[in-house]
Amino acid sequence: MLRTALRGVLAHKARQLMTVLAVCLSVAFVSGALVFADSTTAAHRAAASKSFAGIAVTVTPKASPPGAAGALDDALVGKLAGVPGVAAVRPAADGSATLNAADGTPLRAGKAWANLAAAYVPGADGEDDRHPLAEGRAPRHSGELAVDRGTAAAGHLRVGDMVTLATDGPVMTKRLVGIVTTQDPRVTAGGTLALFDKATAQRLFASPGHYTGIDLSAAPGTTAPDLARRVTGVLPADRAEATTGTAQAAQQAVLVDTLTRGYAKLPLVFAGVSLCVGSFLVVNTFTMLVTRRTREIALLRAIGASRRQVARTVLLEALAVGLVASTAGFVLGLGVASVLPDVLSTGGDRLPHGPLVIGPASVVAALCVGVGVTVLAAWLPSRRAARIAPVEALRTAEQPPSAAHSRARGAAGLALLALGVGWLVSLSGAKDASEDNLRSALTGCALLVVGLTVLAPLLAAPVIRLTGRLTDRFGVPGRLARENALRDPRRTAATAATLMVSTALVAGLAVIAHSTGHALDRQAAAGLGADYVIGSRTATAAVDPAAVRRVAASPGVRTASAVSDSTVFVGGGVREISGVDPHTVADVLKLTYVSGSGKDLGPGRIALSRTLARELGVSAGSGVDLRLGQSRRAERYTVVGVYQDNPVARDALGVRTEVARHSLVPGSVQRVLVRTDGDAVSKTVEERLRTAVGNSPLLTVDNRKELIREAAGPLADLLNVLYGMLAIGVVIGALGIVNTLAMSVTERTREIGALRALGMDRAEVRRMIRVEAVTVAAFGTALGLAGGLFGAWAVGSLANGALESYALRLPWGTLLLTCALSLAAGALAAAVPARRAAALSPLEAVAEA
């Protein structure tokens, strides 16, 4: 039976090719993702090891005791230099700095981990071994700066340029005098590095004469753990601690790996989609092969083969196909892993390059996925083959499924469909996007798709008959194409299932993403009367009050209203409060009061959002006890108004002078809402505003459209992922249609020959095959759209728990693109089978036995 299985594979190698391709794609993404993850982790660790090369111990201050930050001073540096086993001492003053590119746009703004800054500390040879110079020279005084090569390239900076930057305070301008190289994985993963002279770095990130860390190298014969124990003995126990360089490198590699871990999951998403869709193709291929070889299998049974041997033969064929596909997929996966760093670095997070790391997990996963999916998918066809009786060898035509089998399938499909629909409907009123509800919603969607898949053979006939008027437009070839699709509903449904799953997935997620995007759009700009919003990129940065005055005096500005944001402790919870100027707030905010008014805002008087007022059970004129920001005790405030929820105004409104007094940084301004003359938004006005705030890279100047675009930024990336999923599903679905039509043409050789003999020309034969392929694709697309839209309606309602403005909106462009690609896949998939059918000779086809 083993020889029979191998001969079966070789005899049908052309028909198995599409199955091999589908499984190969799935294995390629799985193995490529795993190899990519292992290689990226190894590259991070290698880079971290290089950046800590020669460092045996690092001394850092403990954060908890007051005054610990000042423990690392020049006196401690001298004391550490005298510890036995210390070869060299390198003090460091590290922090964070955000730089502007040559065109004035911030580099890696808003990501503190990526905006690194440090002191350039030369050794005895006058050079810093950790930051070797590539161009220019080291910074020598406060007006000079050096950056790493990646930062210079990203910002189009050259030696001699004036660079604008900010740490956590006023904007600074320094001359770029040097470009260095670095192996710090935080920089190689997409960060920036700014280097100052030691005195400037101390003043910015520590204090004169103090450091943020001290690196020690060990003398020959001294191990890092031994040196760490000796150093710990001379450190102030409650103010500083010692860590080995190896541990530091491991911690830094884990940090960067955590920040970029999501990239490794993205290819696995594609792999999951291709596995799901590809399994339908495998099932369909082996089902058709079993049907095609009914007489052959019956003869095997007649000469003594048992049912177990027949089933084992089919599974052995699947095993052979899975091994070939897994091997090819793993090789292809290595290519995928090699290009993924460049593909995924387009978002700004540069991933380190390094040699591919092929671990045993990647190889085992490739084999398990490829072989496992193929063998499991072939299990049902193998059972069907085992049930073939020897008498089937005498039949000349395939027998349709029995009425009892159809009824059982219909009952099972209806039960699964009803369970999935009921499951999703029960969640539609939850309005809570918790992890448990989302997991439950995914279960309901899976039941819905499985139910549609089981019911598909029974739905094929009525749905395809509805397209009769369209196919009849193609004349006799169109009518024959429709009848061919209806001839075997099970085969039609199995072929359409590949497109159904991918269409349902993409359509459903696209609707949710589109609806969420619209909700975020409304939330980003709702209630905003200003034309521009000046804000800070980090939680600690603030707008200089002097900059607010310059903004107000800028030509074209009608109103510049400063806003101080803080927290408010009320009703046992923590909420956000915005401090505004009562005289200008009406010009920059669109507030709708349901009771009271904001005109009476002042010391001791606040306004609340309707949601917060309901929770506290108060209204205009009521009193409420609350504690503002850093205040140590609660005070009694009078509620002067209740306004409809406004994301720009936050949960509560107070007078700015009072809110700013209790902020983390007293008197600070977090936002400036700007209204221009005549509501004009122009590049000139924007440039004036940026100039007014000193072109600080820590501050943003956004108009309403930019606020909406920033809010929808992650969703735009999600939609790109969805298009990738759609492409994978369409490709594998097209492979399934090619495979089905190729086998169908082979089975209908005599039929096509008879049609040719009766006068059908080659063009009409090609048209018949193409219309049949498009009909099958349209059937799968229709079912997928129905399932995807219903699932999106049910799952999307959960978003109301997080987005009150969420409402179902259909992305007509994406849905039309989905339909167009699916139908185009069907038409293109029919090209080769249609050409083959048209090339049949009428006499040879009719004469074929």
mmCIF file of N, CA and C in Angstrom, residues 120 122 126 133 136-146 174-178 195-201 203:
data_model
loop_
_atom_site.group_PDB
_atom_site.id
_atom_site.type_symbol
_atom_site.label_atom_id
_atom_site.label_comp_id
_atom_site.label_asym_id
_atom_site.label_seq_id
_atom_site.Cartn_x
_atom_site.Cartn_y
_atom_site.Cartn_z
ATOM 1 N N TYR A 120 29.969 62.422 25.918
ATOM 2 C CA TYR A 120 31.106 61.839 25.211
ATOM 3 C C TYR A 120 32.280 61.849 26.178
ATOM 4 N N PRO A 122 35.985 60.784 26.651
ATOM 5 C CA PRO A 122 37.205 60.264 26.018
ATOM 6 C C PRO A 122 38.088 59.523 27.012
ATOM 7 N N GLY A 126 42.063 59.875 24.029
ATOM 8 C CA GLY A 126 41.262 61.002 23.558
ATOM 9 C C GLY A 126 39.993 60.615 22.841
ATOM 10 N N LEU A 133 34.326 57.696 16.587
ATOM 11 C CA LEU A 133 34.026 58.757 15.630
ATOM 12 C C LEU A 133 34.122 58.241 14.202
ATOM 13 N N GLY A 136 34.215 64.023 11.641
ATOM 14 C CA GLY A 136 34.341 65.174 12.524
ATOM 15 C C GLY A 136 35.120 64.869 13.790
ATOM 16 N N ARG A 137 34.722 65.563 14.864
ATOM 17 C CA ARG A 137 35.437 65.454 16.143
ATOM 18 C C ARG A 137 34.423 65.396 17.287
ATOM 19 N N ALA A 138 34.925 65.232 18.488
ATOM 20 C CA ALA A 138 34.069 65.152 19.671
ATOM 21 C C ALA A 138 33.639 66.549 20.121
ATOM 22 N N PRO A 139 32.449 66.659 20.745
ATOM 23 C CA PRO A 139 32.013 67.962 21.275
ATOM 24 C C PRO A 139 32.919 68.384 22.431
ATOM 25 N N ARG A 140 33.270 69.691 22.483
ATOM 26 C CA ARG A 140 34.208 70.183 23.491
ATOM 27 C C ARG A 140 33.567 71.166 24.467
ATOM 28 N N HIS A 141 32.456 71.821 24.063
ATOM 29 C CA HIS A 141 31.812 72.777 24.955
ATOM 30 C C HIS A 141 30.308 72.732 24.748
ATOM 31 N N SER A 142 29.594 73.574 25.480
ATOM 32 C CA SER A 142 28.131 73.485 25.530
ATOM 33 C C SER A 142 27.445 73.788 24.198
ATOM 34 N N GLY A 143 28.127 74.434 23.274
ATOM 35 C CA GLY A 143 27.497 74.775 21.995
ATOM 36 C C GLY A 143 27.688 73.739 20.923
ATOM 37 N N GLU A 144 28.249 72.564 21.277
ATOM 38 C CA GLU A 144 28.550 71.551 20.264
ATOM 39 C C GLU A 144 27.831 70.244 20.580
ATOM 40 N N LEU A 145 27.720 69.438 19.547
ATOM 41 C CA LEU A 145 26.919 68.215 19.641
ATOM 42 C C LEU A 145 27.466 67.176 18.666
ATOM 43 N N ALA A 146 27.311 65.905 19.025
ATOM 44 C CA ALA A 146 27.609 64.801 18.104
ATOM 45 C C ALA A 146 26.405 63.860 18.086
ATOM 46 N N LYS A 174 22.501 73.742 18.801
ATOM 47 C CA LYS A 174 23.918 73.415 18.920
ATOM 48 C C LYS A 174 24.471 73.042 17.552
ATOM 49 N N ARG A 175 25.767 73.224 17.394
ATOM 50 C CA ARG A 175 26.412 72.903 16.120
ATOM 51 C C ARG A 175 26.849 71.436 16.125
ATOM 52 N N LEU A 176 26.533 70.744 15.042
ATOM 53 C CA LEU A 176 26.936 69.349 14.908
ATOM 54 C C LEU A 176 28.404 69.297 14.485
ATOM 55 N N VAL A 177 29.241 68.727 15.368
ATOM 56 C CA VAL A 177 30.680 68.696 15.088
ATOM 57 C C VAL A 177 31.191 67.287 14.832
ATOM 58 N N GLY A 178 30.373 66.257 15.116
ATOM 59 C CA GLY A 178 30.862 64.889 14.920
ATOM 60 C C GLY A 178 29.730 63.903 14.701
ATOM 61 N N LEU A 195 25.160 63.264 21.688
ATOM 62 C CA LEU A 195 26.296 63.254 22.606
ATOM 63 C C LEU A 195 26.736 64.682 22.896
ATOM 64 N N PHE A 196 26.940 64.988 24.196
ATOM 65 C CA PHE A 196 27.395 66.303 24.646
ATOM 66 C C PHE A 196 28.755 66.145 25.319
ATOM 67 N N ASP A 197 29.423 67.259 25.546
ATOM 68 C CA ASP A 197 30.618 67.196 26.384
ATOM 69 C C ASP A 197 30.193 66.891 27.821
ATOM 70 N N LYS A 198 31.118 66.424 28.635
ATOM 71 C CA LYS A 198 30.769 65.908 29.957
ATOM 72 C C LYS A 198 30.093 66.967 30.828
ATOM 73 N N ALA A 199 30.595 68.180 30.839
ATOM 74 C CA ALA A 199 30.018 69.208 31.708
ATOM 75 C C ALA A 199 28.579 69.530 31.303
ATOM 76 N N THR A 200 28.326 69.600 29.989
ATOM 77 C CA THR A 200 26.964 69.894 29.527
ATOM 78 C C THR A 200 26.017 68.761 29.863
ATOM 79 N N ALA A 201 26.458 67.512 29.665
ATOM 80 C CA ALA A 201 25.607 66.362 29.978
ATOM 81 C C ALA A 201 25.300 66.306 31.469
ATOM 82 N N ARG A 203 25.109 68.866 33.516
ATOM 83 C CA ARG A 203 24.161 69.930 33.834
ATOM 84 C C ARG A 203 22.749 69.571 33.371
#
